[in-house]
Every structure is written in C-alpha cells, then in structure tokens.
Tab-separated table of C-alpha atoms in Angstrom:
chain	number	residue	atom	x	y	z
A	1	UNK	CA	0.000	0.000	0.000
A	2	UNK	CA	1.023	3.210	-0.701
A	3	UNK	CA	-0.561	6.801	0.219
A	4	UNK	CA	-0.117	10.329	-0.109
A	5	UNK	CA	-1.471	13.178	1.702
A	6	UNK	CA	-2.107	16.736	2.043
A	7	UNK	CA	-4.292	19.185	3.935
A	8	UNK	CA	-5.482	22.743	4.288
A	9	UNK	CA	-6.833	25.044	7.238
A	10	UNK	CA	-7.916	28.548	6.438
A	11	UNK	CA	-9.267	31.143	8.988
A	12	UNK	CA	-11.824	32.422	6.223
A	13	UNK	CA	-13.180	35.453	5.721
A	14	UNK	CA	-15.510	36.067	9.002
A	15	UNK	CA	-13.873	34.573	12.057
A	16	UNK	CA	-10.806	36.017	13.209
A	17	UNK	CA	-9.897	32.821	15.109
A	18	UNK	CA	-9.286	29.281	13.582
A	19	UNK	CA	-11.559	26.634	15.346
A	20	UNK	CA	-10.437	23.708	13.517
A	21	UNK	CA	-7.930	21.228	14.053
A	22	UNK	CA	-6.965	18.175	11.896
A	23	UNK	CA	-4.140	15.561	12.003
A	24	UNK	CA	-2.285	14.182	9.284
A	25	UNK	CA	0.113	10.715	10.636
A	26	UNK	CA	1.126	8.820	7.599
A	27	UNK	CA	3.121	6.429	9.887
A	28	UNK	CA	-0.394	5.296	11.520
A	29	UNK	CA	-1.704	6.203	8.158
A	30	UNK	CA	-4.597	8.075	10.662
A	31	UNK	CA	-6.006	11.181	9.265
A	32	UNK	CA	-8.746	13.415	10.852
A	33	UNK	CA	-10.784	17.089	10.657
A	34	UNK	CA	-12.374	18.322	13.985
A	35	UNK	CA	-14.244	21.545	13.653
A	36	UNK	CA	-14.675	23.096	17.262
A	37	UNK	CA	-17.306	24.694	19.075
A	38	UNK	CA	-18.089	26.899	22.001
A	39	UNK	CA	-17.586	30.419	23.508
A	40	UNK	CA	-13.974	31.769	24.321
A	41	UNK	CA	-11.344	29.368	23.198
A	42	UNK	CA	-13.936	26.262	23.657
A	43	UNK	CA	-13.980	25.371	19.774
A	44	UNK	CA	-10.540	25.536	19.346
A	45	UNK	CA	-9.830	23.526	23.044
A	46	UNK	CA	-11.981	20.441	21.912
A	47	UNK	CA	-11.376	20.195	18.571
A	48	UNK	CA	-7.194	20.124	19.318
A	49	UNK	CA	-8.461	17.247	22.496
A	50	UNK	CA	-10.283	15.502	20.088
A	51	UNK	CA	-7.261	15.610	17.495
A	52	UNK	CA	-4.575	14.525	19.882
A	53	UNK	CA	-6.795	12.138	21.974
A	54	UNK	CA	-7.500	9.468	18.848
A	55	UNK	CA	-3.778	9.975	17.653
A	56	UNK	CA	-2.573	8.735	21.192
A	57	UNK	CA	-4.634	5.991	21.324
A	58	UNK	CA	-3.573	4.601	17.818
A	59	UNK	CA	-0.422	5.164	18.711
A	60	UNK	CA	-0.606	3.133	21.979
A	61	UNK	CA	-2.838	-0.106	20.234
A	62	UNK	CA	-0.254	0.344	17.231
A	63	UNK	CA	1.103	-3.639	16.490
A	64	UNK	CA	-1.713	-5.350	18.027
A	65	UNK	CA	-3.107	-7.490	15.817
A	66	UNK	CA	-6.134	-8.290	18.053
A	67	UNK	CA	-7.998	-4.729	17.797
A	68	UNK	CA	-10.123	-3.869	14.800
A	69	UNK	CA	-9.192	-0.685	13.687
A	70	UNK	CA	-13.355	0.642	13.725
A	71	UNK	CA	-13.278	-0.608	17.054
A	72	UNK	CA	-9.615	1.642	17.945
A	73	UNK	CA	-11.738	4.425	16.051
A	74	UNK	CA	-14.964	4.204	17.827
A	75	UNK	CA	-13.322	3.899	21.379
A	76	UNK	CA	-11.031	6.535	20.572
A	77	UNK	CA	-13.432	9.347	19.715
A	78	UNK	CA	-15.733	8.351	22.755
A	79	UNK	CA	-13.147	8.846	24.728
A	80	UNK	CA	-11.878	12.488	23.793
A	81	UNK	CA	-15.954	13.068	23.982
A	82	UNK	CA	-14.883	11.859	27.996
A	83	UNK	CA	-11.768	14.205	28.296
A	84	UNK	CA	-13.509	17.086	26.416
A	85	UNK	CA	-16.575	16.990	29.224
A	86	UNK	CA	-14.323	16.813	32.171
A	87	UNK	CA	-12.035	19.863	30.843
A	88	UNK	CA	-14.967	21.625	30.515
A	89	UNK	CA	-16.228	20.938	33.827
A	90	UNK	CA	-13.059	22.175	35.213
A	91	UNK	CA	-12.867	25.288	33.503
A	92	UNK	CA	-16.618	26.817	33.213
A	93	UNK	CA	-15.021	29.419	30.944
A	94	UNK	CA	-15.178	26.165	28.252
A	95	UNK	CA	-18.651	24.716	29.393
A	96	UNK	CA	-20.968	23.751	26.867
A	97	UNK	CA	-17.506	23.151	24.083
A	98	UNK	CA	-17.423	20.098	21.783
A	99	UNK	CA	-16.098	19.504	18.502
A	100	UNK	CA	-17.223	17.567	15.118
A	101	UNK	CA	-15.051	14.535	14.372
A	102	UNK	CA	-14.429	13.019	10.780
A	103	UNK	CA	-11.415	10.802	11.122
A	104	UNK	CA	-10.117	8.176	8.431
A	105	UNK	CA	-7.764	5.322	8.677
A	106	UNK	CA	-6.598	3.188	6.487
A	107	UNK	CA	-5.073	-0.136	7.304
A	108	UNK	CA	-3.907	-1.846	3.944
A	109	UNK	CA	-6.948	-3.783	2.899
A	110	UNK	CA	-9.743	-0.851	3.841
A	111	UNK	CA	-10.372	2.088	4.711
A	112	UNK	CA	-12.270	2.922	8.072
A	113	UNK	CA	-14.059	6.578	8.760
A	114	UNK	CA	-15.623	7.305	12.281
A	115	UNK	CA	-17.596	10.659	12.041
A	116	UNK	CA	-19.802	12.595	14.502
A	117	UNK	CA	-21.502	16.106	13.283
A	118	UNK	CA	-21.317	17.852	10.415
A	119	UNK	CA	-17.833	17.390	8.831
A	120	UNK	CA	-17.719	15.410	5.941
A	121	UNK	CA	-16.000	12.372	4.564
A	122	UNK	CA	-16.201	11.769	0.317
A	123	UNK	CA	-14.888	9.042	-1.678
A	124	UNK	CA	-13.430	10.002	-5.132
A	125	UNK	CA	-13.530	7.149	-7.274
A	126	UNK	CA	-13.277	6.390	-10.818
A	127	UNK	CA	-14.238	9.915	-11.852
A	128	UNK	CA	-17.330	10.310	-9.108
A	129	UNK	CA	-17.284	11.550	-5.521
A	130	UNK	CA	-19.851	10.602	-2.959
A	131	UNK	CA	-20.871	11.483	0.291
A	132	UNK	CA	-19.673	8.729	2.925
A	133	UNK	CA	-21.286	10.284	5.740
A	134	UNK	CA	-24.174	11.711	6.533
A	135	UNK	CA	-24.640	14.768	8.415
A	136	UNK	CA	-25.875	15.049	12.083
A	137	UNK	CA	-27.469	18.268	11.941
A	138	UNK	CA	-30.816	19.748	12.220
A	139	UNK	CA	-31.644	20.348	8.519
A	140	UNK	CA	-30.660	17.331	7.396
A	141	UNK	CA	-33.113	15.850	9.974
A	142	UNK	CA	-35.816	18.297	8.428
A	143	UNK	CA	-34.466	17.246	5.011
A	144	UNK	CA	-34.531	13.752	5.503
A	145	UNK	CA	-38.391	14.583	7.354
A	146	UNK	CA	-39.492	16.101	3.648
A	147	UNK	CA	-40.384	19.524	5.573
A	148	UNK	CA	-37.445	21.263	3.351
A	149	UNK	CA	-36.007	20.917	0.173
A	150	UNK	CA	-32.066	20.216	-0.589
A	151	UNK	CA	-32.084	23.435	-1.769
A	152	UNK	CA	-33.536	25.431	1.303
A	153	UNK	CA	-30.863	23.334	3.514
A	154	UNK	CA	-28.656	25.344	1.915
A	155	UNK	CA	-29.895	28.436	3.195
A	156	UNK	CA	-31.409	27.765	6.511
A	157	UNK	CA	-31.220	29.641	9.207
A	158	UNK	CA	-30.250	26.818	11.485
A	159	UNK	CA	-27.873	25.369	9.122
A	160	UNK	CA	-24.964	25.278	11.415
A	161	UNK	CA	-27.134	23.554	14.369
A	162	UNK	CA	-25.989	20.141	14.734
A	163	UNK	CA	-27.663	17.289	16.440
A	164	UNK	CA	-24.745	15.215	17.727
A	165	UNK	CA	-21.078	16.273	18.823
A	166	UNK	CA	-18.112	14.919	21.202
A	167	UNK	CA	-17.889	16.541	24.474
A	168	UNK	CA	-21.093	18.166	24.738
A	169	UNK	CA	-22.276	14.861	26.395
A	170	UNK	CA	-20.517	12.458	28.194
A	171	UNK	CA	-21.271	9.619	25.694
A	172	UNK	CA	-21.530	10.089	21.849
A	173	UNK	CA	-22.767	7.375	19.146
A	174	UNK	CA	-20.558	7.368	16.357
A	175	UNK	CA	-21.167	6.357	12.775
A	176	UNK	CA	-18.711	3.797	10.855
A	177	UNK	CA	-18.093	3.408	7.628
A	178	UNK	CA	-15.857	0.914	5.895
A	179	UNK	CA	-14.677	0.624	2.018
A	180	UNK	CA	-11.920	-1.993	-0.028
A	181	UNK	CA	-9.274	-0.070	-0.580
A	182	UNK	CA	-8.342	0.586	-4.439
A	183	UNK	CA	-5.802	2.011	-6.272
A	184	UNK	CA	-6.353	5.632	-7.519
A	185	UNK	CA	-8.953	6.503	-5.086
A	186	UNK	CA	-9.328	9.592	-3.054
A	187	UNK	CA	-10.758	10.227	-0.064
A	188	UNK	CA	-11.567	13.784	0.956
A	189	UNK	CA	-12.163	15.054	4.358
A	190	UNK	CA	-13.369	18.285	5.255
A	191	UNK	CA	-15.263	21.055	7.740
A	192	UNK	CA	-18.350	22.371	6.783
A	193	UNK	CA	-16.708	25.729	6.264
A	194	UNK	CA	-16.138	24.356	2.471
A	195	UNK	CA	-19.246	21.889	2.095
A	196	UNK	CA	-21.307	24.844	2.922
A	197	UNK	CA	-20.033	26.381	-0.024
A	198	UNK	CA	-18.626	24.273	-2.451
A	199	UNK	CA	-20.939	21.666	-3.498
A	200	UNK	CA	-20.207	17.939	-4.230
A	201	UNK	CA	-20.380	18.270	-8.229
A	202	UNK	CA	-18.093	21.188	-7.983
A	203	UNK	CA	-15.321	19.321	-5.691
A	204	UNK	CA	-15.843	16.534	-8.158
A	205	UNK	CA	-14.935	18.548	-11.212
A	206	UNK	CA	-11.693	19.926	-9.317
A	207	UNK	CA	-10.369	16.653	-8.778
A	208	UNK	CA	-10.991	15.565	-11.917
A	209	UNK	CA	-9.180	18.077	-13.353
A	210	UNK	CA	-6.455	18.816	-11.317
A	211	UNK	CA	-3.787	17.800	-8.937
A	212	UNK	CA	-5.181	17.336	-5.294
A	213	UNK	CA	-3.041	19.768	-4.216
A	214	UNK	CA	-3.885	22.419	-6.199
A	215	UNK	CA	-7.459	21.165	-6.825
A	216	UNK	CA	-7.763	21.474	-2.498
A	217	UNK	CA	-6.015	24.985	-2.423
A	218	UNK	CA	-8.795	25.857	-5.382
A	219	UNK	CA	-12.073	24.816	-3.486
A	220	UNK	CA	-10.553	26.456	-0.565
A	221	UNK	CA	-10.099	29.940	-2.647
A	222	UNK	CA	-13.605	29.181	-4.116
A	223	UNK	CA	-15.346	28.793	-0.171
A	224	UNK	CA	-13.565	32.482	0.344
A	225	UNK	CA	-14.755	33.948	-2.823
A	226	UNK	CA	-17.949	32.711	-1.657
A	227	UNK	CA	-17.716	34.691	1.907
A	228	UNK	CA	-15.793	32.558	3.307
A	229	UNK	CA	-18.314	32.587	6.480
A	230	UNK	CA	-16.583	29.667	8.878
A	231	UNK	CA	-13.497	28.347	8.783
A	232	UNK	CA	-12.275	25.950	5.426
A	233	UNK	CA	-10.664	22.865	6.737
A	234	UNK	CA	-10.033	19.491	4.069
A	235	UNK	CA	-7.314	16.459	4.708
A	236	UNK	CA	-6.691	14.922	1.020
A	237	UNK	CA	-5.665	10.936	1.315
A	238	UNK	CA	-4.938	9.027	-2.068
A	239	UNK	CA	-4.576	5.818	-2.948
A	240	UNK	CA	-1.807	5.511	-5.038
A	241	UNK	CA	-1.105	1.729	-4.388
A	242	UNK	CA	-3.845	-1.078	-2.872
C-alpha cells in the first residue's frame, strides 16, 4: 500500500480565530478534521483534544493485531468526547464546548471513517465523488423529514445547528463506515466551512481536473470567494497503491 497526503486550514473570511484542528500521521496512516465549538477558546480547546486524543490511542494499540481498527476508532473518539466533558467541567469558561469529528484510517486492505456532526468524509472514485457520511445536523433531519427541500438546507437559518457532537455529552454514538481499498482513489475530508459552499459536483470537477493539491487549495479559494463565512478545513488521502 502506498498513500499520499495533504491538507489545508484557512481562517476564512468572518472569524478572526481558527476553530479547527486536523491531524495528518502517515506512519499510523490516521487522518482526521475536527471543527470546534463553544464560547472563548472552547472550539478551538476540543477540537485540538479531540485531534490529539484518537492519535494517542492509535499510537498506543499500534502492532496489536487483536484490535479492529473501527473498534480503535470508535473507542477513541468516545473517549476524547470523555476528556472534552471533564475539561470543561473544570474550567466553566469552556462549558458547553465540543467539537465535530471526521477521522479516516486506512489499514492496507480498507479504509475505516468514524464521524460525529457535520464534517464530511467523500470518496473520489473512478471519476465520481460521494458522500460517505451523513450529516448530524438539524436540517438534514428536516431534510430527511421532507419539511425542506435540498435546496432550502442550503440556506437555513439553522444550518450550522448540529444534532450530535463529542464533548457536549458524556457519551456520543458514532457512525462507521468501511470501504476496499483501491488504487487511484481519493478520499476527501473536510469542515463544513467548504461543504457549505462548495458543493459535491463542484469538488468533483476539481479533482478531476487537477492535482489534489492544487485542486484542495482551489475549493478552498472558491469557499472564500464565496464569503468565506466559517473556517475551510479538508485532509486529502490518495490511494496511489492497494
């Protein structure tokens, strides 16, 4: 197997702080976006806790044969859900702080992604992306509910209301998905700061037409040009060998 990686973090245009995090390890071939949340430095607290928290713990099970790497991912985000709540109950300048979590690992045969929020996680495959995960959020609930359209999710007023986080409760459910790995695919990672404003079709035409470098530091410049209303976070994995 061989992989290559690259990533992207941009303040955008409205925030004059950068709430996200994300963690690129190509030794533990463990790669992750966490998009932060919460009054003083709260979002940009959890997000890092949530970041370092399922790096440690890959580190630690790293060689045993015995775990499953969606169960190292599952544990792992529960618990920086765990360390996030008690930091917060230490310091009530951070109550009420959590963080999204879209994390991606790859172990050879398959690739595993654990997500919680509103992050995303894309395949690009043969020429077409799609969606991996699905987002925990209040319009998609409504969306999914047929009271709004696709369209008027885009738009919402409660757009950025999400429905499940780590460390806003003690315990968290989080989704897992797994694919085969194969060789020339891409998997994209990002914060909702670009899905927001970049849809899928457009992402999809980037990488089909250029690098992934430069087709990441393009949607990026195109979420900006756009407003650039949250922070732009994306982790870019590919598959060069399966």
């Amino acid at each position: 197997m061989r992989i290559r990686s690259c990533a992207i973090s941009d303040v955008g245009r409205k925030r004059q702080k950068n709430e996200d995090s994300y963690l690129i390890n190509d030794e533990l071939n463990l790669f992750i976006v966490a998009d932060g949340m919460g009054g003083h430095a709260g979002g940009e607290y959890a997000s890092r806790i949530a970041i370092t928290t399922i790096e440690e713990m890959f580190r630690s099970t790293q060689g045993n044969t015995k775990l499953e790497g969606d169960h190292v991912l599952r544990n792992s985000i529960q618990d920086a859900g765990a360390k996030i709540v008690a930091k917060a109950e230490e310091d009530k300048a951070l109550r009420g702080m959590g963080t999204t979590v879209i994390a991606l690992h790859i172990d050879g045969k398959r690739a595993v992604l654990g997500h919680v929020g509103d992050s995303r996680g894309y395949l690009y495959r043969d020429g077409i992306l799609e969606q991996l995960t699905e987002d925990h959020s209040l319009v998609n609930e409504q969306v999914k509910s047929g009271l709004i359209t696709q369209e008027e999710a885009k738009t919402h007023q409660f757009k950025n209301i999400i429905t499940r986080s780590v460390g806003v409760t003690p315990e968290v459910e989080v989704d897992l998905v797994n694919k085969k790995l194969k060789a020339g695919d891409a998997y994209l990672l990002c914060s909702d700061g670009l899905s927001n404003l970049v849809d899928a079709k457009e992402m999809e035409k980037e990488l089909r037409e250029r690098e992934p470098l430069l087709a990441a530091k393009t949607m990026v410049d195109l979420a900006n040009k756009r407003g650039g209303d949250d922070n732009i976070t994306l982790v870019l994995v590919e598959v060069l060998e399966a």
